[in-house]
CSV table of C-alpha atoms in Angstrom, one decimal:
chain,number,residue,atom,x,y,z
A,1,MET,CA,-20.1,2.7,-37.8
A,2,ALA,CA,-19.0,2.8,-41.5
A,3,ASN,CA,-17.7,-0.7,-41.4
A,4,GLN,CA,-20.3,-2.1,-38.9
A,5,VAL,CA,-21.4,-5.6,-39.6
A,6,ASN,CA,-24.9,-6.4,-38.4
A,7,ILE,CA,-24.9,-9.5,-36.2
A,8,GLN,CA,-28.3,-10.5,-37.8
A,9,THR,CA,-26.8,-10.8,-41.3
A,10,GLU,CA,-23.5,-12.5,-40.3
A,11,ASN,CA,-23.0,-16.0,-39.1
A,12,ARG,CA,-23.6,-15.7,-35.4
A,13,GLY,CA,-21.4,-18.7,-34.6
A,14,ARG,CA,-18.5,-17.1,-36.6
A,15,ALA,CA,-18.9,-13.8,-34.7
A,16,TYR,CA,-18.7,-15.5,-31.3
A,17,LEU,CA,-15.8,-17.7,-32.4
A,18,THR,CA,-14.0,-14.6,-33.5
A,19,LEU,CA,-14.8,-12.9,-30.2
A,20,ALA,CA,-13.6,-15.9,-28.2
A,21,LEU,CA,-10.3,-16.3,-30.1
A,22,ALA,CA,-9.6,-12.6,-30.0
A,23,THR,CA,-10.1,-12.7,-26.2
A,24,ILE,CA,-7.9,-15.8,-25.7
A,25,ALA,CA,-5.2,-14.3,-27.9
A,26,MET,CA,-5.2,-11.2,-25.7
A,27,ILE,CA,-4.9,-13.3,-22.6
A,28,VAL,CA,-1.7,-14.9,-24.0
A,29,CYS,CA,-0.3,-11.5,-25.1
A,30,PHE,CA,-1.0,-10.1,-21.6
A,31,MET,CA,0.8,-13.0,-20.0
A,32,SER,CA,3.9,-12.0,-21.9
A,33,TRP,CA,3.3,-8.3,-21.2
A,34,SER,CA,3.1,-8.9,-17.4
A,35,ASN,CA,5.7,-11.7,-17.1
A,36,PHE,CA,8.1,-9.8,-14.9
A,37,ALA,CA,5.8,-9.0,-12.0
A,38,PRO,CA,5.2,-12.6,-10.8
A,39,LEU,CA,8.9,-13.3,-11.1
A,40,ALA,CA,10.1,-10.2,-9.4
A,41,SER,CA,11.8,-12.0,-6.5
A,42,ASP,CA,13.7,-14.4,-8.8
A,43,LEU,CA,14.8,-11.4,-11.0
A,44,ALA,CA,15.9,-9.4,-8.0
A,45,LYS,CA,18.2,-12.2,-6.9
A,46,MET,CA,19.5,-13.0,-10.4
A,47,PHE,CA,20.4,-9.4,-11.2
A,48,HIS,CA,20.9,-8.0,-7.7
A,49,LEU,CA,18.1,-5.4,-8.1
A,50,SER,CA,17.2,-2.5,-5.7
A,51,VAL,CA,13.6,-1.6,-5.2
A,52,GLY,CA,14.0,1.3,-7.7
A,53,GLN,CA,15.4,-1.1,-10.3
A,54,ARG,CA,12.6,-3.6,-9.7
A,55,THR,CA,9.9,-0.9,-10.2
A,56,LEU,CA,11.7,0.4,-13.3
A,57,LEU,CA,11.7,-3.2,-14.8
A,58,LEU,CA,8.0,-3.6,-14.0
A,59,ALA,CA,7.2,-0.3,-15.6
A,60,THR,CA,9.3,-0.6,-18.8
A,61,PRO,CA,7.0,-3.1,-20.7
A,62,VAL,CA,4.1,-0.8,-19.9
A,63,LEU,CA,5.7,2.1,-21.7
A,64,LEU,CA,6.0,0.7,-25.2
A,65,GLY,CA,2.7,-1.3,-24.8
A,66,SER,CA,1.0,2.0,-24.1
A,67,ILE,CA,2.4,4.5,-26.6
A,68,MET,CA,2.3,2.0,-29.5
A,69,ARG,CA,-1.5,1.4,-28.9
A,70,VAL,CA,-2.2,4.5,-31.0
A,71,PRO,CA,-0.5,3.5,-34.3
A,72,VAL,CA,-1.4,-0.2,-33.8
A,73,GLY,CA,-5.1,0.7,-33.3
A,74,ILE,CA,-5.0,2.9,-36.5
A,75,LEU,CA,-3.3,0.1,-38.5
A,76,SER,CA,-6.1,-2.3,-37.3
A,77,ASP,CA,-8.8,0.0,-38.6
A,78,LYS,CA,-7.0,0.5,-41.9
A,79,TYR,CA,-5.6,-2.9,-42.8
A,80,GLY,CA,-7.6,-5.3,-40.6
A,81,GLY,CA,-7.3,-6.6,-37.1
A,82,LYS,CA,-6.5,-10.2,-38.1
A,83,LYS,CA,-3.4,-9.2,-40.0
A,84,VAL,CA,-2.1,-6.9,-37.3
A,85,TYR,CA,-2.8,-9.4,-34.5
A,86,LEU,CA,-0.8,-12.1,-36.3
A,87,ILE,CA,2.2,-9.7,-37.0
A,88,LEU,CA,2.1,-8.7,-33.3
A,89,MET,CA,2.2,-12.3,-32.0
A,90,VAL,CA,5.2,-13.1,-34.3
A,91,PHE,CA,7.0,-9.9,-33.0
A,92,ILE,CA,6.4,-10.9,-29.4
A,93,LEU,CA,8.4,-14.1,-29.9
A,94,ILE,CA,11.6,-12.0,-30.3
A,95,PRO,CA,11.9,-10.7,-26.7
A,96,LEU,CA,10.6,-13.9,-25.3
A,97,ILE,CA,13.5,-15.7,-27.0
A,98,MET,CA,15.9,-13.0,-25.7
A,99,ILE,CA,15.0,-12.9,-22.0
A,100,PRO,CA,16.6,-16.3,-21.1
A,101,MET,CA,19.8,-15.3,-22.8
A,102,VAL,CA,20.4,-11.9,-21.2
A,103,HIS,CA,23.0,-11.6,-18.4
A,104,SER,CA,22.9,-7.8,-17.6
A,105,PHE,CA,20.2,-5.5,-16.2
A,106,GLY,CA,20.6,-3.2,-19.2
A,107,MET,CA,19.8,-5.9,-21.7
A,108,LEU,CA,17.0,-7.1,-19.6
A,109,LEU,CA,15.5,-3.6,-19.8
A,110,VAL,CA,15.8,-3.8,-23.6
A,111,ALA,CA,14.0,-7.1,-23.7
A,112,ALA,CA,11.3,-5.7,-21.3
A,113,LEU,CA,10.8,-2.7,-23.7
A,114,LEU,CA,10.3,-5.0,-26.7
A,115,VAL,CA,8.0,-7.4,-24.9
A,116,GLY,CA,5.9,-4.3,-24.1
A,117,MET,CA,4.5,-4.6,-27.6
A,118,ALA,CA,2.3,-7.4,-26.3
A,119,GLY,CA,0.3,-4.7,-24.5
A,120,THR,CA,-0.9,-3.2,-27.8
A,121,SER,CA,-3.0,-6.4,-28.3
A,122,PHE,CA,-5.7,-4.5,-26.4
A,123,ALA,CA,-6.1,-1.9,-29.2
A,124,VAL,CA,-6.2,-4.6,-31.9
A,125,GLY,CA,-8.6,-6.8,-30.0
A,126,VAL,CA,-11.2,-4.0,-29.3
A,127,SER,CA,-11.0,-2.8,-32.9
A,128,TYR,CA,-11.4,-6.3,-34.3
A,129,ALA,CA,-14.2,-7.4,-32.0
A,130,SER,CA,-16.3,-4.3,-32.2
A,131,VAL,CA,-17.3,-4.6,-35.9
A,132,TRP,CA,-19.1,-7.9,-35.4
A,133,PHE,CA,-21.7,-6.5,-33.0
A,134,PRO,CA,-24.4,-3.8,-33.2
A,135,PRO,CA,-24.2,-0.7,-30.9
A,136,GLU,CA,-26.7,-2.0,-28.3
A,137,GLN,CA,-24.5,-5.1,-27.7
A,138,GLN,CA,-21.1,-3.5,-27.9
A,139,GLY,CA,-20.8,-2.7,-24.1
A,140,LEU,CA,-21.1,-6.4,-23.3
A,141,ALA,CA,-19.0,-7.6,-26.4
A,142,LEU,CA,-16.2,-5.2,-25.7
A,143,GLY,CA,-16.3,-6.1,-22.0
A,144,ILE,CA,-15.8,-9.7,-23.0
A,145,VAL,CA,-12.9,-9.2,-25.3
A,146,SER,CA,-11.3,-6.9,-22.7
A,147,MET,CA,-11.3,-9.9,-20.4
A,148,GLY,CA,-8.1,-10.6,-22.3
A,149,ASN,CA,-6.6,-8.5,-19.4
A,150,MET,CA,-7.0,-11.7,-17.4
A,151,GLY,CA,-3.6,-12.7,-18.9
A,152,ASN,CA,-2.1,-10.7,-16.0
A,153,ALA,CA,-3.9,-13.0,-13.6
A,154,VAL,CA,-3.0,-16.2,-15.5
A,155,ALA,CA,0.6,-15.1,-15.5
A,156,ALA,CA,0.6,-14.5,-11.7
A,157,LEU,CA,-1.0,-17.9,-11.2
A,158,THR,CA,1.2,-20.0,-13.4
A,159,LEU,CA,4.6,-18.4,-14.0
A,160,PRO,CA,6.0,-18.6,-10.4
A,161,SER,CA,5.1,-22.3,-10.2
A,162,ILE,CA,6.7,-23.0,-13.6
A,163,SER,CA,9.9,-21.2,-12.5
A,164,LYS,CA,10.1,-23.0,-9.2
A,165,GLY,CA,9.3,-26.5,-10.7
A,166,TYR,CA,11.2,-26.4,-14.0
A,167,GLY,CA,13.5,-23.4,-13.9
A,168,PHE,CA,13.4,-19.7,-14.9
A,169,ASP,CA,14.0,-20.4,-18.6
A,170,ALA,CA,11.1,-22.8,-18.8
A,171,VAL,CA,8.7,-19.8,-18.2
A,172,TYR,CA,9.7,-18.3,-21.5
A,173,TYR,CA,9.6,-21.6,-23.4
A,174,PHE,CA,6.0,-22.0,-22.1
A,175,LEU,CA,5.1,-18.4,-23.3
A,176,ILE,CA,6.7,-19.0,-26.7
A,177,GLY,CA,4.7,-22.2,-27.2
A,178,LEU,CA,1.4,-20.6,-26.2
A,179,THR,CA,2.0,-17.6,-28.5
A,180,ILE,CA,2.8,-19.9,-31.5
A,181,ILE,CA,-0.3,-22.0,-30.8
A,182,LEU,CA,-2.6,-19.0,-30.6
A,183,ALA,CA,-1.1,-17.5,-33.8
A,184,LEU,CA,-1.9,-20.7,-35.7
A,185,LEU,CA,-5.4,-20.9,-34.3
A,186,PHE,CA,-6.1,-17.3,-35.1
A,187,ALA,CA,-4.7,-17.7,-38.7
A,188,VAL,CA,-6.9,-20.7,-39.4
A,189,PHE,CA,-10.2,-19.9,-37.8
A,190,CYS,CA,-10.6,-16.2,-37.7
A,191,LYS,CA,-12.1,-14.1,-40.5
A,192,GLU,CA,-10.6,-10.7,-41.4
A,193,MET,CA,-12.7,-7.7,-40.4
A,194,PRO,CA,-14.2,-5.3,-43.0
A,195,VAL,CA,-12.0,-2.2,-43.5
A,196,ASP,CA,-12.2,1.1,-45.2
A,197,LYS,CA,-9.0,1.1,-47.4
A,198,THR,CA,-9.6,4.8,-48.4
A,199,LYS,CA,-9.0,5.8,-44.7
A,200,THR,CA,-5.9,7.9,-44.2
A,201,ILE,CA,-3.6,8.0,-41.2
A,202,MET,CA,-4.3,11.7,-40.7
A,203,GLY,CA,-8.0,11.0,-40.8
A,204,ALA,CA,-7.7,8.5,-38.1
A,205,LEU,CA,-5.5,10.9,-36.0
A,206,SER,CA,-8.4,13.4,-36.2
A,207,VAL,CA,-9.9,11.6,-33.2
A,208,ALA,CA,-7.3,13.6,-31.2
A,209,LYS,CA,-9.4,16.7,-31.9
A,210,GLU,CA,-12.4,15.2,-30.2
A,211,SER,CA,-12.6,16.3,-26.5
A,212,SER,CA,-14.3,13.0,-25.7
A,213,THR,CA,-11.1,11.1,-26.6
A,214,TRP,CA,-9.2,13.0,-24.0
A,215,TYR,CA,-11.8,12.8,-21.3
A,216,LEU,CA,-12.1,9.0,-21.7
A,217,SER,CA,-8.3,8.8,-21.7
A,218,LEU,CA,-8.1,10.7,-18.4
A,219,PHE,CA,-10.7,8.4,-16.8
A,220,TYR,CA,-9.0,5.3,-18.2
A,221,PHE,CA,-5.6,6.5,-17.0
A,222,LEU,CA,-7.1,6.0,-13.5
A,223,THR,CA,-9.1,2.8,-13.9
A,224,PHE,CA,-6.9,0.8,-16.3
A,225,GLY,CA,-3.7,2.3,-14.8
A,226,LEU,CA,-4.9,0.9,-11.5
A,227,PHE,CA,-5.3,-2.6,-13.0
A,228,VAL,CA,-1.8,-2.6,-14.5
A,229,SER,CA,0.1,-1.0,-11.7
A,230,PHE,CA,-1.5,-2.9,-8.8
A,231,THR,CA,-1.1,-6.2,-10.6
A,232,ASN,CA,2.6,-5.4,-10.8
A,233,LEU,CA,2.9,-3.8,-7.4
A,234,THR,CA,0.9,-6.2,-5.3
A,235,PRO,CA,3.6,-8.9,-5.1
A,236,LEU,CA,6.1,-6.2,-4.2
A,237,PHE,CA,4.0,-4.8,-1.5
A,238,LEU,CA,3.1,-8.2,0.0
A,239,GLY,CA,6.7,-9.4,-0.2
A,240,ASP,CA,8.4,-6.3,1.2
A,241,VAL,CA,5.9,-5.2,3.8
A,242,PHE,CA,4.3,-8.5,5.0
A,243,GLY,CA,7.0,-11.1,4.0
A,244,VAL,CA,4.7,-13.1,1.8
A,245,PRO,CA,6.5,-15.8,-0.3
A,246,GLN,CA,6.7,-15.2,-4.1
A,247,ILE,CA,4.2,-17.9,-5.1
A,248,GLN,CA,1.6,-16.8,-2.5
A,249,ALA,CA,2.1,-13.1,-3.4
A,250,GLY,CA,1.5,-14.1,-7.1
A,251,LEU,CA,-1.8,-15.7,-6.1
A,252,TYR,CA,-3.0,-12.5,-4.5
A,253,ALA,CA,-1.9,-10.6,-7.6
A,254,ALA,CA,-3.9,-13.1,-9.7
A,255,LEU,CA,-6.9,-12.5,-7.4
A,256,PHE,CA,-6.7,-8.8,-8.0
A,257,ALA,CA,-6.2,-9.1,-11.7
A,258,GLY,CA,-8.9,-11.7,-12.0
A,259,LEU,CA,-11.5,-9.8,-10.2
A,260,CYS,CA,-10.7,-6.6,-12.1
A,261,THR,CA,-11.1,-8.5,-15.4
A,262,ILE,CA,-14.2,-10.7,-14.6
A,263,ILE,CA,-16.2,-7.7,-13.5
A,264,ARG,CA,-15.4,-5.7,-16.6
A,265,PRO,CA,-18.2,-7.1,-18.8
A,266,VAL,CA,-20.6,-6.4,-15.9
A,267,GLY,CA,-19.6,-2.7,-16.2
A,268,GLY,CA,-20.1,-2.8,-20.0
A,269,TYR,CA,-23.5,-4.5,-19.6
A,270,ALA,CA,-24.6,-2.0,-17.0
A,271,ALA,CA,-23.5,0.9,-19.3
A,272,ASP,CA,-25.7,-0.6,-22.1
A,273,ARG,CA,-28.6,0.1,-19.8
A,274,LYS,CA,-27.7,3.1,-17.6
A,275,ARG,CA,-26.1,6.4,-18.3
A,276,PRO,CA,-22.3,5.6,-18.2
A,277,MET,CA,-21.2,8.8,-16.7
A,278,GLN,CA,-23.6,8.4,-13.7
A,279,LEU,CA,-22.0,4.9,-13.1
A,280,LEU,CA,-18.5,6.3,-13.3
A,281,GLN,CA,-19.0,8.8,-10.5
A,282,TRP,CA,-19.6,5.9,-8.1
A,283,CYS,CA,-16.5,4.1,-9.5
A,284,PHE,CA,-14.3,7.1,-8.7
A,285,ILE,CA,-15.7,7.5,-5.2
A,286,GLY,CA,-15.1,3.8,-4.6
A,287,ILE,CA,-11.5,3.9,-5.8
A,288,ALA,CA,-10.8,6.9,-3.5
A,289,LEU,CA,-12.3,5.1,-0.5
A,290,PHE,CA,-10.6,1.7,-1.1
A,291,ALA,CA,-7.2,3.4,-1.8
A,292,LEU,CA,-7.6,5.3,1.5
A,293,LEU,CA,-8.2,1.9,3.2
A,294,ILE,CA,-5.0,0.5,1.6
A,295,MET,CA,-3.0,3.6,2.7
A,296,LEU,CA,-4.0,3.2,6.3
A,297,THR,CA,-3.6,-0.6,6.6
A,298,PHE,CA,0.0,-1.3,5.7
A,299,LYS,CA,0.3,-3.0,9.2
A,300,SER,CA,-2.8,-5.2,8.7
A,301,GLN,CA,-2.5,-7.8,6.0
A,302,PRO,CA,-6.2,-8.7,6.0
A,303,LEU,CA,-7.4,-5.1,5.7
A,304,PHE,CA,-4.7,-4.3,3.1
A,305,ILE,CA,-5.9,-7.2,0.9
A,306,THR,CA,-9.5,-6.1,1.4
A,307,GLY,CA,-8.5,-2.7,0.0
A,308,ILE,CA,-6.7,-4.3,-2.9
A,309,VAL,CA,-9.7,-6.5,-3.8
A,310,GLY,CA,-12.1,-3.5,-3.5
A,311,VAL,CA,-10.0,-1.4,-5.8
A,312,GLY,CA,-9.8,-4.2,-8.3
A,313,LEU,CA,-13.6,-4.7,-8.4
A,314,VAL,CA,-14.4,-1.0,-8.7
A,315,ALA,CA,-11.6,-0.2,-11.3
A,316,GLY,CA,-12.6,-3.3,-13.4
A,317,PHE,CA,-16.3,-2.2,-13.4
A,318,GLY,CA,-15.1,1.3,-14.5
A,319,ASN,CA,-13.0,-0.1,-17.3
A,320,GLY,CA,-16.1,-1.7,-18.8
A,321,VAL,CA,-18.2,1.4,-18.4
A,322,ILE,CA,-15.6,3.6,-20.2
A,323,PHE,CA,-15.2,1.3,-23.2
A,324,LYS,CA,-18.9,1.3,-23.8
A,325,MET,CA,-18.4,4.9,-25.0
A,326,VAL,CA,-15.4,4.3,-27.2
A,327,PRO,CA,-17.3,3.4,-30.4
A,328,TYR,CA,-19.4,6.5,-30.1
A,329,VAL,CA,-16.5,9.0,-30.2
A,330,SER,CA,-15.7,8.8,-33.9
A,331,LYS,CA,-17.6,6.4,-36.2
A,332,GLY,CA,-15.3,4.1,-38.2
A,333,ASN,CA,-12.3,5.0,-36.0
A,334,THR,CA,-12.8,2.7,-33.1
A,335,GLY,CA,-9.3,1.4,-33.3
A,336,ALA,CA,-7.8,4.9,-33.3
A,337,VAL,CA,-9.9,6.0,-30.3
A,338,THR,CA,-9.1,2.7,-28.6
A,339,GLY,CA,-5.4,3.4,-29.3
A,340,PHE,CA,-5.5,6.9,-27.7
A,341,VAL,CA,-7.6,5.8,-24.7
A,342,GLY,CA,-5.6,2.6,-24.2
A,343,ALA,CA,-2.3,4.4,-24.5
A,344,LEU,CA,-3.2,6.8,-21.7
A,345,GLY,CA,-4.6,4.0,-19.7
A,346,GLY,CA,-1.4,2.0,-20.2
A,347,LEU,CA,0.7,5.0,-19.1
A,348,GLY,CA,-1.5,5.1,-16.0
A,349,GLY,CA,0.2,1.7,-15.3
A,350,PHE,CA,3.6,3.0,-16.2
A,351,PHE,CA,4.1,6.0,-13.9
A,352,PRO,CA,2.8,4.7,-10.6
A,353,PRO,CA,5.4,2.0,-10.1
A,354,LEU,CA,8.2,4.5,-10.9
A,355,VAL,CA,6.7,7.1,-8.5
A,356,VAL,CA,6.1,4.5,-5.8
A,357,GLY,CA,9.7,3.3,-6.1
A,358,TRP,CA,11.1,6.9,-6.1
A,359,LEU,CA,9.0,7.9,-3.1
A,360,HIS,CA,10.0,4.7,-1.2
A,361,GLY,CA,13.6,5.6,-1.8
A,362,LEU,CA,13.0,9.0,-0.3
A,363,THR,CA,10.8,8.1,2.6
A,364,GLY,CA,11.2,4.4,3.1
A,365,GLN,CA,7.4,4.0,2.9
A,366,TYR,CA,4.8,3.2,0.2
A,367,GLN,CA,1.9,5.1,1.7
A,368,VAL,CA,2.7,8.5,0.1
A,369,GLY,CA,2.3,6.9,-3.4
A,370,ILE,CA,-1.1,5.6,-2.4
A,371,LEU,CA,-2.1,9.0,-1.2
A,372,LEU,CA,-1.5,10.4,-4.7
A,373,LEU,CA,-3.9,7.8,-6.0
A,374,VAL,CA,-6.6,9.0,-3.6
A,375,LEU,CA,-6.0,12.6,-4.8
A,376,PHE,CA,-6.1,11.6,-8.5
A,377,ALA,CA,-9.4,9.7,-8.1
A,378,ILE,CA,-10.9,12.9,-6.5
A,379,LEU,CA,-9.6,15.0,-9.4
A,380,CYS,CA,-11.3,12.6,-11.9
A,381,LEU,CA,-14.5,12.8,-9.9
A,382,TYR,CA,-14.4,16.6,-10.1
A,383,VAL,CA,-13.8,16.6,-13.8
A,384,LEU,CA,-16.6,14.1,-14.4
A,385,TRP,CA,-19.0,16.1,-12.2
A,386,LYS,CA,-18.2,19.4,-13.8
A,387,ARG,CA,-18.3,18.2,-17.5
A,388,PHE,CA,-20.8,15.4,-17.6
A,389,ILE,CA,-22.9,15.1,-14.5
A,390,HIS,CA,-23.9,18.7,-14.1
A,391,GLY,CA,-22.8,19.8,-17.6
A,392,ASP,CA,-24.7,19.4,-20.8
A,393,PHE,CA,-22.1,17.2,-22.6
A,394,HIS,CA,-22.8,13.6,-23.4
A,395,ILE,CA,-20.9,10.9,-25.4
A,396,VAL,CA,-23.6,8.3,-25.4
A,397,LYS,CA,-26.9,10.2,-26.1
């Protein structure tokens, strides 16, 4: 990488402190990004929401958090991840302050759209963390920083209890306080990354010409999209189908998100040592099989949860494998590639809740939406097999 900093010539402690704070900052941002899912029952009662409105509300933050990953990733490469991270955390405070004040579903959607910017922290974090580690360690390092996704699990674990014990508004005062604390810690203790100030926006956008960018985006659409959409949909499924209380459903959602996140560095570590595309084929097979189990067990809560856990483990492992390859697509443009891949992955979490809500409105069932997941996993497996397994194209040589 043009701006790669060798870990041997930098202060090792500084590098790991930077990695740790970037990860914690992403956790806090992801808590805000996913704040509506654990509170879905409260919101449905407060605003008298239908299933379609609830799924729209869950999907809305994902939209802006996905499409804005591209420009935010490019800005991180050009101006520095520390600056962009701090500006992002200050911006997130705006919708967090708004949400307790809104009294209509329309304004709640506006706040949901704005809080979606918290999802762009992924593009900043990966760009910022990647420059402190050499290529042979980047699979593990990027897997660690990507554990910031655990913010979804932390939100599911904490926010329902805060709402029940202290009131709905207290949830947002809590998130505001966390965001301010992390912004201050980041400002004081983190060092700005080296940047190439001669880099142009058009030069960064050139990564869109790389076929590898789009293949990784397709695969991440499946794996990360599963992480986002199932973290949001699990409380809805458990509440509507099995009558599970909101706090308990939030615990199951946290279990899913936590497993999906914790295993991500394992996927990155494995991809440091094995051919990534060979690993991905087993991920796609596993996703298809566990999704099929979910589809067939909507009348058995234990088997349904087994399927949810299985999908979380396999998808999380696949997320780590995919991001091992990101720094190899275009040297010096890791943030830009991350933006594109992350945007498509985020959109993979945007569309499924909408489709599931629409199909539920038509059929009264959730199973048809899960069937589409099975078919999409098979499609990704075919593309992977055709292009990389039995083809002669490689991203990581």
